[in-house]
């Protein structure tokens, strides 16, 4: 009798756990209200947008780039948002963001393709701080940044956690020696 009771309890527990997983999956499938998400994470009189970890992806980034308020941003934090090379290209081709001074893009997936497009962008004329660490960037992307004339006011560049050869790191150090801060090693 006890064995049968334990068996029924085990089956019932399994049923409850599987139902909860199905509910959780349904919740994840609900559409995102990007307008609400952006409004809730906008601060400092509309000058700072922190979307860190919101995982908006390329789709959310496209919607963000169409918003009028982004022209007023001084700081934009998009780390941990699953932005691919395609999203990086969209960002690179976006409307000009003349007030943006700090752009945090760490822990996405720009790769070389997205980084090269970004290096050739004219959308960020006043950018002072650019964080591209942990973006699957290799030598071609880093060298495109080193040779870029798109960021005339850049003071700080973070490329930690990418896959750069020693020769590329040396080129970055030489070409970007004018920067206040160039971070290319994880221990920096």
PDB file of C-alpha atoms in Angstrom:
ATOM      1  CA  UNK A   1       0.000   0.000   0.000  1.00  0.00           C
ATOM      2  CA  UNK A   2       2.751   2.450   0.937  1.00  0.00           C
ATOM      3  CA  UNK A   3       4.646   1.620  -2.226  1.00  0.00           C
ATOM      4  CA  UNK A   4       1.567   2.392  -4.313  1.00  0.00           C
ATOM      5  CA  UNK A   5       1.035   5.682  -2.439  1.00  0.00           C
ATOM      6  CA  UNK A   6       4.646   6.734  -3.098  1.00  0.00           C
ATOM      7  CA  UNK A   7       4.236   5.788  -6.723  1.00  0.00           C
ATOM      8  CA  UNK A   8       1.092   7.949  -7.061  1.00  0.00           C
ATOM      9  CA  UNK A   9       2.797  10.818  -5.242  1.00  0.00           C
ATOM     10  CA  UNK A  10       5.750  10.600  -7.617  1.00  0.00           C
ATOM     11  CA  UNK A  11       3.481  10.640 -10.685  1.00  0.00           C
ATOM     12  CA  UNK A  12       1.492  13.579  -9.296  1.00  0.00           C
ATOM     13  CA  UNK A  13       4.717  15.524  -8.558  1.00  0.00           C
ATOM     14  CA  UNK A  14       5.978  14.871 -12.070  1.00  0.00           C
ATOM     15  CA  UNK A  15       2.657  16.085 -13.495  1.00  0.00           C
ATOM     16  CA  UNK A  16       2.825  19.307 -11.449  1.00  0.00           C
ATOM     17  CA  UNK A  17       6.408  20.018 -12.497  1.00  0.00           C
ATOM     18  CA  UNK A  18       5.669  19.460 -16.184  1.00  0.00           C
ATOM     19  CA  UNK A  19       2.624  21.731 -16.043  1.00  0.00           C
ATOM     20  CA  UNK A  20       4.685  24.536 -14.493  1.00  0.00           C
ATOM     21  CA  UNK A  21       7.298  24.221 -17.236  1.00  0.00           C
ATOM     22  CA  UNK A  22       4.616  24.514 -19.898  1.00  0.00           C
ATOM     23  CA  UNK A  23       3.218  27.633 -18.198  1.00  0.00           C
ATOM     24  CA  UNK A  24       6.705  29.161 -18.045  1.00  0.00           C
ATOM     25  CA  UNK A  25       7.217  28.523 -21.750  1.00  0.00           C
ATOM     26  CA  UNK A  26       3.911  30.184 -22.601  1.00  0.00           C
ATOM     27  CA  UNK A  27       4.894  33.262 -20.569  1.00  0.00           C
ATOM     28  CA  UNK A  28       8.121  33.571 -22.547  1.00  0.00           C
ATOM     29  CA  UNK A  29       6.193  33.576 -25.818  1.00  0.00           C
ATOM     30  CA  UNK A  30       4.207  36.703 -24.938  1.00  0.00           C
ATOM     31  CA  UNK A  31       5.048  39.732 -27.090  1.00  0.00           C
ATOM     32  CA  UNK A  32       7.302  42.367 -25.545  1.00  0.00           C
ATOM     33  CA  UNK A  33       5.910  45.852 -25.009  1.00  0.00           C
ATOM     34  CA  UNK A  34       9.045  47.700 -26.119  1.00  0.00           C
ATOM     35  CA  UNK A  35       7.541  51.135 -25.520  1.00  0.00           C
ATOM     36  CA  UNK A  36       6.916  50.248 -21.892  1.00  0.00           C
ATOM     37  CA  UNK A  37      10.322  48.578 -21.553  1.00  0.00           C
ATOM     38  CA  UNK A  38      12.117  51.642 -22.910  1.00  0.00           C
ATOM     39  CA  UNK A  39      10.095  54.060 -20.755  1.00  0.00           C
ATOM     40  CA  UNK A  40      10.741  52.052 -17.567  1.00  0.00           C
ATOM     41  CA  UNK A  41      14.497  52.044 -18.166  1.00  0.00           C
ATOM     42  CA  UNK A  42      14.929  55.660 -19.235  1.00  0.00           C
ATOM     43  CA  UNK A  43      16.382  57.960 -16.564  1.00  0.00           C
ATOM     44  CA  UNK A  44      18.156  61.259 -15.923  1.00  0.00           C
ATOM     45  CA  UNK A  45      15.583  63.360 -17.743  1.00  0.00           C
ATOM     46  CA  UNK A  46      15.687  61.092 -20.786  1.00  0.00           C
ATOM     47  CA  UNK A  47      19.473  61.150 -21.157  1.00  0.00           C
ATOM     48  CA  UNK A  48      20.284  57.601 -19.986  1.00  0.00           C
ATOM     49  CA  UNK A  49      18.771  54.339 -21.214  1.00  0.00           C
ATOM     50  CA  UNK A  50      19.853  51.176 -19.397  1.00  0.00           C
ATOM     51  CA  UNK A  51      18.641  48.026 -21.139  1.00  0.00           C
ATOM     52  CA  UNK A  52      21.366  45.801 -19.705  1.00  0.00           C
ATOM     53  CA  UNK A  53      20.248  42.181 -19.673  1.00  0.00           C
ATOM     54  CA  UNK A  54      16.853  42.832 -21.258  1.00  0.00           C
ATOM     55  CA  UNK A  55      17.730  40.596 -24.232  1.00  0.00           C
ATOM     56  CA  UNK A  56      15.921  42.790 -26.758  1.00  0.00           C
ATOM     57  CA  UNK A  57      17.883  41.227 -29.618  1.00  0.00           C
ATOM     58  CA  UNK A  58      17.991  42.579 -33.143  1.00  0.00           C
ATOM     59  CA  UNK A  59      14.205  43.012 -33.290  1.00  0.00           C
ATOM     60  CA  UNK A  60      14.082  45.185 -30.178  1.00  0.00           C
ATOM     61  CA  UNK A  61      17.119  47.141 -31.351  1.00  0.00           C
ATOM     62  CA  UNK A  62      15.377  47.985 -34.642  1.00  0.00           C
ATOM     63  CA  UNK A  63      12.403  49.315 -32.697  1.00  0.00           C
ATOM     64  CA  UNK A  64      14.664  51.265 -30.337  1.00  0.00           C
ATOM     65  CA  UNK A  65      16.501  52.921 -33.219  1.00  0.00           C
ATOM     66  CA  UNK A  66      13.206  54.311 -34.560  1.00  0.00           C
ATOM     67  CA  UNK A  67      12.397  56.121 -31.301  1.00  0.00           C
ATOM     68  CA  UNK A  68      12.721  59.913 -31.228  1.00  0.00           C
ATOM     69  CA  UNK A  69      14.059  60.005 -27.671  1.00  0.00           C
ATOM     70  CA  UNK A  70      17.337  58.299 -28.647  1.00  0.00           C
ATOM     71  CA  UNK A  71      18.549  61.561 -30.206  1.00  0.00           C
ATOM     72  CA  UNK A  72      18.719  62.991 -26.656  1.00  0.00           C
ATOM     73  CA  UNK A  73      20.608  60.087 -25.073  1.00  0.00           C
ATOM     74  CA  UNK A  74      24.042  60.663 -23.580  1.00  0.00           C
ATOM     75  CA  UNK A  75      24.470  57.086 -22.343  1.00  0.00           C
ATOM     76  CA  UNK A  76      23.077  53.864 -23.810  1.00  0.00           C
ATOM     77  CA  UNK A  77      23.668  50.506 -22.111  1.00  0.00           C
ATOM     78  CA  UNK A  78      22.892  47.515 -24.335  1.00  0.00           C
ATOM     79  CA  UNK A  79      25.049  44.824 -22.739  1.00  0.00           C
ATOM     80  CA  UNK A  80      23.685  41.272 -22.623  1.00  0.00           C
ATOM     81  CA  UNK A  81      21.088  41.859 -25.325  1.00  0.00           C
ATOM     82  CA  UNK A  82      21.828  39.121 -27.871  1.00  0.00           C
ATOM     83  CA  UNK A  83      22.670  41.627 -30.606  1.00  0.00           C
ATOM     84  CA  UNK A  84      24.058  39.834 -33.666  1.00  0.00           C
ATOM     85  CA  UNK A  85      26.233  41.150 -36.514  1.00  0.00           C
ATOM     86  CA  UNK A  86      22.999  42.098 -38.294  1.00  0.00           C
ATOM     87  CA  UNK A  87      21.888  44.149 -35.296  1.00  0.00           C
ATOM     88  CA  UNK A  88      25.322  45.774 -35.155  1.00  0.00           C
ATOM     89  CA  UNK A  89      24.911  46.792 -38.799  1.00  0.00           C
ATOM     90  CA  UNK A  90      21.504  48.300 -38.010  1.00  0.00           C
ATOM     91  CA  UNK A  91      23.054  50.235 -35.146  1.00  0.00           C
ATOM     92  CA  UNK A  92      25.879  51.418 -37.403  1.00  0.00           C
ATOM     93  CA  UNK A  93      23.410  52.638 -40.030  1.00  0.00           C
ATOM     94  CA  UNK A  94      21.066  54.304 -37.543  1.00  0.00           C
ATOM     95  CA  UNK A  95      20.180  57.972 -37.435  1.00  0.00           C
ATOM     96  CA  UNK A  96      22.911  60.155 -36.061  1.00  0.00           C
ATOM     97  CA  UNK A  97      23.062  60.248 -32.274  1.00  0.00           C
ATOM     98  CA  UNK A  98      24.872  63.553 -31.737  1.00  0.00           C
ATOM     99  CA  UNK A  99      24.548  63.666 -27.943  1.00  0.00           C
ATOM    100  CA  UNK A 100      25.610  60.077 -27.245  1.00  0.00           C
ATOM    101  CA  UNK A 101      28.876  59.995 -25.311  1.00  0.00           C
ATOM    102  CA  UNK A 102      28.886  56.509 -23.766  1.00  0.00           C
ATOM    103  CA  UNK A 103      27.825  53.310 -25.527  1.00  0.00           C
ATOM    104  CA  UNK A 104      28.004  50.010 -23.654  1.00  0.00           C
ATOM    105  CA  UNK A 105      27.711  46.991 -25.940  1.00  0.00           C
ATOM    106  CA  UNK A 106      29.562  44.309 -23.940  1.00  0.00           C
ATOM    107  CA  UNK A 107      28.487  40.668 -24.055  1.00  0.00           C
ATOM    108  CA  UNK A 108      26.701  40.635 -27.411  1.00  0.00           C
ATOM    109  CA  UNK A 109      27.655  38.907 -30.671  1.00  0.00           C
ATOM    110  CA  UNK A 110      28.944  41.609 -33.027  1.00  0.00           C
ATOM    111  CA  UNK A 111      31.767  39.443 -34.420  1.00  0.00           C
ATOM    112  CA  UNK A 112      33.993  40.954 -37.117  1.00  0.00           C
ATOM    113  CA  UNK A 113      31.143  41.599 -39.535  1.00  0.00           C
ATOM    114  CA  UNK A 114      29.208  43.794 -37.126  1.00  0.00           C
ATOM    115  CA  UNK A 115      32.319  45.478 -35.741  1.00  0.00           C
ATOM    116  CA  UNK A 116      33.595  46.461 -39.198  1.00  0.00           C
ATOM    117  CA  UNK A 117      30.195  47.997 -40.007  1.00  0.00           C
ATOM    118  CA  UNK A 118      30.238  49.808 -36.673  1.00  0.00           C
ATOM    119  CA  UNK A 119      33.790  51.091 -37.262  1.00  0.00           C
ATOM    120  CA  UNK A 120      32.604  52.678 -40.527  1.00  0.00           C
ATOM    121  CA  UNK A 121      29.525  54.311 -38.985  1.00  0.00           C
ATOM    122  CA  UNK A 122      28.944  58.050 -38.987  1.00  0.00           C
ATOM    123  CA  UNK A 123      26.166  57.852 -36.383  1.00  0.00           C
ATOM    124  CA  UNK A 124      28.293  58.573 -33.297  1.00  0.00           C
ATOM    125  CA  UNK A 125      30.288  61.782 -33.853  1.00  0.00           C
ATOM    126  CA  UNK A 126      30.623  62.661 -30.150  1.00  0.00           C
ATOM    127  CA  UNK A 127      31.174  59.202 -28.688  1.00  0.00           C
ATOM    128  CA  UNK A 128      33.785  59.262 -25.916  1.00  0.00           C
ATOM    129  CA  UNK A 129      33.421  55.786 -24.375  1.00  0.00           C
ATOM    130  CA  UNK A 130      32.850  52.576 -26.346  1.00  0.00           C
ATOM    131  CA  UNK A 131      32.648  49.192 -24.631  1.00  0.00           C
ATOM    132  CA  UNK A 132      32.771  46.228 -27.003  1.00  0.00           C
ATOM    133  CA  UNK A 133      34.188  43.565 -24.690  1.00  0.00           C
ATOM    134  CA  UNK A 134      33.102  39.933 -25.066  1.00  0.00           C
ATOM    135  CA  UNK A 135      31.582  40.355 -28.528  1.00  0.00           C
ATOM    136  CA  UNK A 136      33.295  37.523 -30.417  1.00  0.00           C
ATOM    137  CA  UNK A 137      35.474  40.118 -32.185  1.00  0.00           C
ATOM    138  CA  UNK A 138      38.605  38.885 -33.893  1.00  0.00           C
ATOM    139  CA  UNK A 139      41.493  40.635 -35.634  1.00  0.00           C
ATOM    140  CA  UNK A 140      39.580  42.035 -38.639  1.00  0.00           C
ATOM    141  CA  UNK A 141      37.026  43.799 -36.450  1.00  0.00           C
ATOM    142  CA  UNK A 142      39.622  45.159 -34.023  1.00  0.00           C
ATOM    143  CA  UNK A 143      41.821  46.422 -36.864  1.00  0.00           C
ATOM    144  CA  UNK A 144      38.799  48.132 -38.445  1.00  0.00           C
ATOM    145  CA  UNK A 145      38.292  49.992 -35.162  1.00  0.00           C
ATOM    146  CA  UNK A 146      41.992  50.863 -35.028  1.00  0.00           C
ATOM    147  CA  UNK A 147      41.819  52.422 -38.494  1.00  0.00           C
ATOM    148  CA  UNK A 148      38.449  54.087 -38.028  1.00  0.00           C
ATOM    149  CA  UNK A 149      38.011  57.849 -38.288  1.00  0.00           C
ATOM    150  CA  UNK A 150      34.368  57.582 -37.201  1.00  0.00           C
ATOM    151  CA  UNK A 151      34.946  58.359 -33.522  1.00  0.00           C
ATOM    152  CA  UNK A 152      37.005  61.575 -33.388  1.00  0.00           C
ATOM    153  CA  UNK A 153      36.206  62.239 -29.707  1.00  0.00           C
ATOM    154  CA  UNK A 154      36.774  58.694 -28.439  1.00  0.00           C
ATOM    155  CA  UNK A 155      38.692  58.599 -25.143  1.00  0.00           C
ATOM    156  CA  UNK A 156      38.076  55.066 -23.863  1.00  0.00           C
ATOM    157  CA  UNK A 157      37.771  51.771 -25.734  1.00  0.00           C
ATOM    158  CA  UNK A 158      37.138  48.403 -24.088  1.00  0.00           C
ATOM    159  CA  UNK A 159      37.806  45.286 -26.172  1.00  0.00           C
ATOM    160  CA  UNK A 160      38.461  42.801 -23.352  1.00  0.00           C
ATOM    161  CA  UNK A 161      37.362  39.207 -23.778  1.00  0.00           C
ATOM    162  CA  UNK A 162      37.640  39.118 -27.569  1.00  0.00           C
ATOM    163  CA  UNK A 163      39.930  36.921 -29.664  1.00  0.00           C
ATOM    164  CA  UNK A 164      42.825  39.149 -30.680  1.00  0.00           C
ATOM    165  CA  UNK A 165      46.281  38.085 -31.814  1.00  0.00           C
ATOM    166  CA  UNK A 166      49.350  39.614 -30.180  1.00  0.00           C
ATOM    167  CA  UNK A 167      50.165  41.543 -33.352  1.00  0.00           C
ATOM    168  CA  UNK A 168      46.650  43.013 -33.427  1.00  0.00           C
ATOM    169  CA  UNK A 169      46.947  44.094 -29.792  1.00  0.00           C
ATOM    170  CA  UNK A 170      50.240  45.824 -30.607  1.00  0.00           C
ATOM    171  CA  UNK A 171      48.629  47.605 -33.564  1.00  0.00           C
ATOM    172  CA  UNK A 172      45.787  48.750 -31.311  1.00  0.00           C
ATOM    173  CA  UNK A 173      48.230  50.037 -28.691  1.00  0.00           C
ATOM    174  CA  UNK A 174      50.188  51.985 -31.322  1.00  0.00           C
ATOM    175  CA  UNK A 175      47.290  53.298 -33.392  1.00  0.00           C
ATOM    176  CA  UNK A 176      45.124  54.195 -30.406  1.00  0.00           C
ATOM    177  CA  UNK A 177      47.890  55.492 -28.122  1.00  0.00           C
ATOM    178  CA  UNK A 178      46.054  58.822 -27.885  1.00  0.00           C
ATOM    179  CA  UNK A 179      43.182  57.242 -25.923  1.00  0.00           C
ATOM    180  CA  UNK A 180      43.002  57.767 -22.164  1.00  0.00           C
ATOM    181  CA  UNK A 181      42.098  54.085 -21.760  1.00  0.00           C
ATOM    182  CA  UNK A 182      42.462  51.087 -24.076  1.00  0.00           C
ATOM    183  CA  UNK A 183      41.441  47.820 -22.446  1.00  0.00           C
ATOM    184  CA  UNK A 184      42.357  44.695 -24.380  1.00  0.00           C
ATOM    185  CA  UNK A 185      43.334  42.247 -21.637  1.00  0.00           C
ATOM    186  CA  UNK A 186      40.831  40.688 -19.239  1.00  0.00           C
ATOM    187  CA  UNK A 187      42.969  41.568 -16.212  1.00  0.00           C
ATOM    188  CA  UNK A 188      42.813  45.321 -16.918  1.00  0.00           C
TER     189      UNK A 188
END
